Amino acid sequence: MKNNSIRFDLERKLRRYAISDLMKYIVFGQAAVYLLMFVWPSLGMRLYSMMTLTRSGLMHGQIWRLVTFVFMPPNSSPLFILFSLYFYYTIGTGLENRWGKVKFNLYYLVGMIAAVISALITGYASNTFLNLSLFFAFAAMYPDEEVLLFMILPVKMKWLALLDAVLYLQQFIVGGASTRVTIVLCLLNVFLFLGGDIINTIRRESKYWKTRYNYRKTMWH
């Protein structure tokens, strides 16, 4: 009871500083940077290089990189960018609606801090795994929620989270030190906020598949 009181008091104090519709600004920022790179490549690439999160940049006093790296768009085709940003916005908005703006802001902020630590350790970090960690968070709370993949194909979040986990593993194996450190720190962020939800989801899914297996075994005998 005392812990709940402390939490609510902290949320009340932080509410004035929290940004409403945070994911909207992040997605719009990424879209604007990508559009600039597409329309005016030379200027866009210079801007992109000034936004990246690098240890050397921070050591030279370029503190804006602590924030601007979250607005770096995925390096892909225009069509995939459209799908990715739409997906990020959908999931980010869903998390904010479930948690409230304070907790969602804190979740993203902790992920940003993890990326900064990764950059200081390895020399470079991106927002890729920070944004992918949103999938884990959303799937932990809405495992059976269906989303439209590529705005067409309905897929449950738990299967997307599984694909996300495979991507994490593949990148951890083939990636460099920066990638590995970033993945570990982003996963710490996920378990810090969602460890209980993830464990409950795994138990629920395990129980479901065990029941289904026993039912089929009984039917065949």
Short mmCIF file of N, CA and C in Angstrom, two decimals, residues 41-129:
data_model
loop_
_atom_site.label_atom_id
_atom_site.label_comp_id
_atom_site.label_asym_id
_atom_site.label_seq_id
_atom_site.Cartn_x
_atom_site.Cartn_y
_atom_site.Cartn_z
N PRO A 41 19.25 14.86 -50.61
CA PRO A 41 20.16 13.86 -50.04
C PRO A 41 21.39 14.43 -49.36
N SER A 42 22.04 15.41 -49.97
CA SER A 42 23.29 15.94 -49.40
C SER A 42 23.04 16.59 -48.05
N LEU A 43 22.02 17.43 -47.96
CA LEU A 43 21.70 18.08 -46.69
C LEU A 43 21.17 17.05 -45.69
N GLY A 44 20.35 16.12 -46.18
CA GLY A 44 19.78 15.11 -45.30
C GLY A 44 20.84 14.23 -44.67
N MET A 45 21.85 13.85 -45.45
CA MET A 45 22.91 13.00 -44.92
C MET A 45 23.78 13.75 -43.91
N ARG A 46 24.01 15.05 -44.15
CA ARG A 46 24.77 15.84 -43.18
C ARG A 46 24.00 15.94 -41.87
N LEU A 47 22.69 16.17 -42.00
CA LEU A 47 21.86 16.24 -40.80
C LEU A 47 21.85 14.90 -40.07
N TYR A 48 21.75 13.82 -40.84
CA TYR A 48 21.73 12.48 -40.26
C TYR A 48 23.01 12.21 -39.46
N SER A 49 24.15 12.59 -40.03
CA SER A 49 25.42 12.36 -39.36
C SER A 49 25.54 13.19 -38.08
N MET A 50 24.87 14.34 -38.04
CA MET A 50 24.93 15.18 -36.84
C MET A 50 23.97 14.69 -35.76
N MET A 51 23.04 13.82 -36.13
CA MET A 51 22.04 13.33 -35.19
C MET A 51 22.43 12.02 -34.53
N THR A 52 23.35 11.28 -35.15
CA THR A 52 23.70 9.96 -34.64
C THR A 52 24.32 10.04 -33.25
N LEU A 53 24.15 8.97 -32.51
CA LEU A 53 24.65 8.92 -31.13
C LEU A 53 26.04 8.29 -31.13
N THR A 54 27.06 9.13 -31.01
CA THR A 54 28.43 8.65 -31.01
C THR A 54 29.17 9.17 -29.78
N ARG A 55 30.09 8.38 -29.30
CA ARG A 55 30.89 8.79 -28.15
C ARG A 55 31.77 9.99 -28.49
N SER A 56 32.35 9.98 -29.69
CA SER A 56 33.24 11.08 -30.08
C SER A 56 32.47 12.39 -30.15
N GLY A 57 31.23 12.33 -30.67
CA GLY A 57 30.42 13.54 -30.74
C GLY A 57 30.09 14.07 -29.36
N LEU A 58 29.73 13.19 -28.45
CA LEU A 58 29.41 13.61 -27.09
C LEU A 58 30.64 14.17 -26.39
N MET A 59 31.78 13.57 -26.63
CA MET A 59 33.02 14.05 -26.01
C MET A 59 33.43 15.42 -26.52
N HIS A 60 32.93 15.79 -27.70
CA HIS A 60 33.21 17.11 -28.26
C HIS A 60 32.11 18.12 -27.92
N GLY A 61 31.28 17.77 -26.94
CA GLY A 61 30.26 18.71 -26.47
C GLY A 61 28.99 18.76 -27.27
N GLN A 62 28.80 17.83 -28.20
CA GLN A 62 27.59 17.83 -29.04
C GLN A 62 26.46 17.09 -28.32
N ILE A 63 25.97 17.75 -27.26
CA ILE A 63 25.02 17.10 -26.36
C ILE A 63 23.65 16.89 -26.98
N TRP A 64 23.36 17.59 -28.09
CA TRP A 64 22.07 17.38 -28.74
C TRP A 64 21.90 15.93 -29.21
N ARG A 65 23.02 15.23 -29.41
CA ARG A 65 22.95 13.84 -29.86
C ARG A 65 22.25 12.94 -28.83
N LEU A 66 22.21 13.38 -27.56
CA LEU A 66 21.53 12.61 -26.52
C LEU A 66 20.04 12.47 -26.81
N VAL A 67 19.51 13.39 -27.62
CA VAL A 67 18.08 13.39 -27.95
C VAL A 67 17.83 13.11 -29.42
N THR A 68 18.64 13.73 -30.28
CA THR A 68 18.34 13.67 -31.72
C THR A 68 18.40 12.26 -32.30
N PHE A 69 19.14 11.36 -31.67
CA PHE A 69 19.26 10.01 -32.25
C PHE A 69 17.92 9.28 -32.30
N VAL A 70 16.96 9.67 -31.45
CA VAL A 70 15.66 8.98 -31.47
C VAL A 70 14.87 9.34 -32.72
N PHE A 71 15.26 10.42 -33.42
CA PHE A 71 14.56 10.84 -34.63
C PHE A 71 15.21 10.31 -35.90
N MET A 72 16.20 9.43 -35.75
CA MET A 72 16.82 8.82 -36.92
C MET A 72 15.90 7.74 -37.48
N PRO A 73 15.48 7.85 -38.74
CA PRO A 73 14.54 6.86 -39.31
C PRO A 73 15.25 5.56 -39.65
N PRO A 74 14.49 4.47 -39.77
CA PRO A 74 15.07 3.20 -40.22
C PRO A 74 15.68 3.37 -41.61
N ASN A 75 16.75 2.66 -41.86
CA ASN A 75 17.42 2.72 -43.16
C ASN A 75 16.80 1.70 -44.09
N SER A 76 15.75 2.15 -44.81
CA SER A 76 15.02 1.20 -45.66
C SER A 76 14.29 1.95 -46.77
N SER A 77 13.46 1.21 -47.50
CA SER A 77 12.71 1.78 -48.62
C SER A 77 11.56 2.63 -48.10
N PRO A 78 11.05 3.56 -48.92
CA PRO A 78 9.93 4.41 -48.50
C PRO A 78 8.71 3.63 -48.03
N LEU A 79 8.40 2.53 -48.73
CA LEU A 79 7.22 1.75 -48.36
C LEU A 79 7.40 1.11 -46.98
N PHE A 80 8.58 0.54 -46.74
CA PHE A 80 8.85 -0.08 -45.45
C PHE A 80 8.88 0.96 -44.34
N ILE A 81 9.40 2.14 -44.64
CA ILE A 81 9.41 3.24 -43.66
C ILE A 81 7.99 3.58 -43.25
N LEU A 82 7.10 3.64 -44.23
CA LEU A 82 5.69 3.96 -43.95
C LEU A 82 5.09 2.93 -43.00
N PHE A 83 5.29 1.66 -43.28
CA PHE A 83 4.77 0.60 -42.42
C PHE A 83 5.40 0.65 -41.03
N SER A 84 6.71 0.85 -40.98
CA SER A 84 7.42 0.85 -39.69
C SER A 84 6.93 1.98 -38.80
N LEU A 85 6.84 3.18 -39.36
CA LEU A 85 6.43 4.33 -38.56
C LEU A 85 4.98 4.20 -38.11
N TYR A 86 4.14 3.68 -38.98
CA TYR A 86 2.75 3.44 -38.60
C TYR A 86 2.67 2.44 -37.44
N PHE A 87 3.51 1.40 -37.52
CA PHE A 87 3.52 0.37 -36.49
C PHE A 87 4.04 0.93 -35.17
N TYR A 88 5.14 1.69 -35.22
CA TYR A 88 5.68 2.31 -34.02
C TYR A 88 4.63 3.21 -33.36
N TYR A 89 3.94 3.97 -34.19
CA TYR A 89 2.94 4.89 -33.64
C TYR A 89 1.80 4.12 -32.98
N THR A 90 1.33 3.08 -33.64
CA THR A 90 0.23 2.28 -33.10
C THR A 90 0.59 1.67 -31.75
N ILE A 91 1.77 1.05 -31.68
CA ILE A 91 2.19 0.39 -30.46
C ILE A 91 2.50 1.39 -29.36
N GLY A 92 3.20 2.47 -29.71
CA GLY A 92 3.52 3.50 -28.71
C GLY A 92 2.28 4.13 -28.12
N THR A 93 1.30 4.41 -28.97
CA THR A 93 0.04 4.98 -28.50
C THR A 93 -0.70 4.01 -27.60
N GLY A 94 -0.67 2.72 -27.97
CA GLY A 94 -1.32 1.70 -27.14
C GLY A 94 -0.69 1.59 -25.77
N LEU A 95 0.63 1.66 -25.71
CA LEU A 95 1.33 1.61 -24.42
C LEU A 95 1.01 2.83 -23.57
N GLU A 96 1.00 3.98 -24.19
CA GLU A 96 0.69 5.20 -23.43
C GLU A 96 -0.73 5.18 -22.91
N ASN A 97 -1.67 4.67 -23.70
CA ASN A 97 -3.06 4.57 -23.25
C ASN A 97 -3.20 3.61 -22.07
N ARG A 98 -2.39 2.55 -22.07
CA ARG A 98 -2.45 1.55 -21.01
C ARG A 98 -1.72 2.03 -19.75
N TRP A 99 -0.53 2.58 -19.91
CA TRP A 99 0.31 2.98 -18.79
C TRP A 99 0.04 4.39 -18.28
N GLY A 100 -0.37 5.26 -19.20
CA GLY A 100 -0.38 6.68 -18.89
C GLY A 100 0.91 7.31 -19.41
N LYS A 101 0.87 8.61 -19.63
CA LYS A 101 2.01 9.26 -20.27
C LYS A 101 3.27 9.25 -19.41
N VAL A 102 3.12 9.29 -18.08
CA VAL A 102 4.29 9.32 -17.21
C VAL A 102 5.10 8.04 -17.35
N LYS A 103 4.45 6.90 -17.20
CA LYS A 103 5.18 5.62 -17.26
C LYS A 103 5.74 5.37 -18.65
N PHE A 104 4.97 5.73 -19.69
CA PHE A 104 5.48 5.52 -21.04
C PHE A 104 6.69 6.40 -21.30
N ASN A 105 6.64 7.65 -20.84
CA ASN A 105 7.80 8.55 -20.97
C ASN A 105 9.02 7.97 -20.25
N LEU A 106 8.80 7.44 -19.06
CA LEU A 106 9.90 6.86 -18.28
C LEU A 106 10.48 5.63 -18.99
N TYR A 107 9.60 4.81 -19.56
CA TYR A 107 10.05 3.62 -20.27
C TYR A 107 10.96 4.02 -21.43
N TYR A 108 10.51 4.99 -22.20
CA TYR A 108 11.31 5.41 -23.35
C TYR A 108 12.59 6.11 -22.90
N LEU A 109 12.50 6.89 -21.82
CA LEU A 109 13.67 7.59 -21.30
C LEU A 109 14.73 6.61 -20.82
N VAL A 110 14.31 5.57 -20.11
CA VAL A 110 15.26 4.56 -19.64
C VAL A 110 15.92 3.86 -20.84
N GLY A 111 15.13 3.61 -21.89
CA GLY A 111 15.70 3.03 -23.10
C GLY A 111 16.72 3.95 -23.75
N MET A 112 16.43 5.26 -23.74
CA MET A 112 17.39 6.23 -24.28
C MET A 112 18.67 6.24 -23.47
N ILE A 113 18.54 6.19 -22.15
CA ILE A 113 19.72 6.17 -21.27
C ILE A 113 20.55 4.91 -21.55
N ALA A 114 19.86 3.79 -21.77
CA ALA A 114 20.57 2.55 -22.09
C ALA A 114 21.36 2.70 -23.38
N ALA A 115 20.76 3.36 -24.38
CA ALA A 115 21.45 3.57 -25.66
C ALA A 115 22.66 4.48 -25.46
N VAL A 116 22.53 5.51 -24.63
CA VAL A 116 23.64 6.42 -24.36
C VAL A 116 24.79 5.68 -23.69
N ILE A 117 24.45 4.84 -22.71
CA ILE A 117 25.48 4.04 -22.03
C ILE A 117 26.18 3.13 -23.04
N SER A 118 25.41 2.54 -23.94
CA SER A 118 25.98 1.68 -24.97
C SER A 118 26.95 2.47 -25.85
N ALA A 119 26.56 3.70 -26.22
CA ALA A 119 27.43 4.53 -27.06
C ALA A 119 28.72 4.89 -26.33
N LEU A 120 28.61 5.18 -25.05
CA LEU A 120 29.80 5.53 -24.28
C LEU A 120 30.75 4.34 -24.13
N ILE A 121 30.18 3.13 -24.10
CA ILE A 121 31.00 1.93 -23.95
C ILE A 121 31.64 1.53 -25.28
N THR A 122 30.83 1.54 -26.34
CA THR A 122 31.28 0.98 -27.62
C THR A 122 31.61 2.03 -28.68
N GLY A 123 31.16 3.25 -28.48
CA GLY A 123 31.44 4.31 -29.45
C GLY A 123 30.25 4.73 -30.28
N TYR A 124 29.23 3.86 -30.37
CA TYR A 124 28.07 4.19 -31.22
C TYR A 124 26.85 3.40 -30.75
N ALA A 125 25.68 4.01 -30.90
CA ALA A 125 24.42 3.31 -30.63
C ALA A 125 23.32 3.95 -31.45
N SER A 126 22.26 3.20 -31.73
CA SER A 126 21.13 3.71 -32.50
C SER A 126 19.84 3.51 -31.70
N ASN A 127 18.73 3.90 -32.32
CA ASN A 127 17.43 3.74 -31.66
C ASN A 127 16.72 2.45 -32.08
N THR A 128 17.39 1.61 -32.87
CA THR A 128 16.73 0.44 -33.44
C THR A 128 16.14 -0.48 -32.38
N PHE A 129 16.97 -0.88 -31.42
CA PHE A 129 16.50 -1.84 -30.43
C PHE A 129 15.65 -1.17 -29.35
#
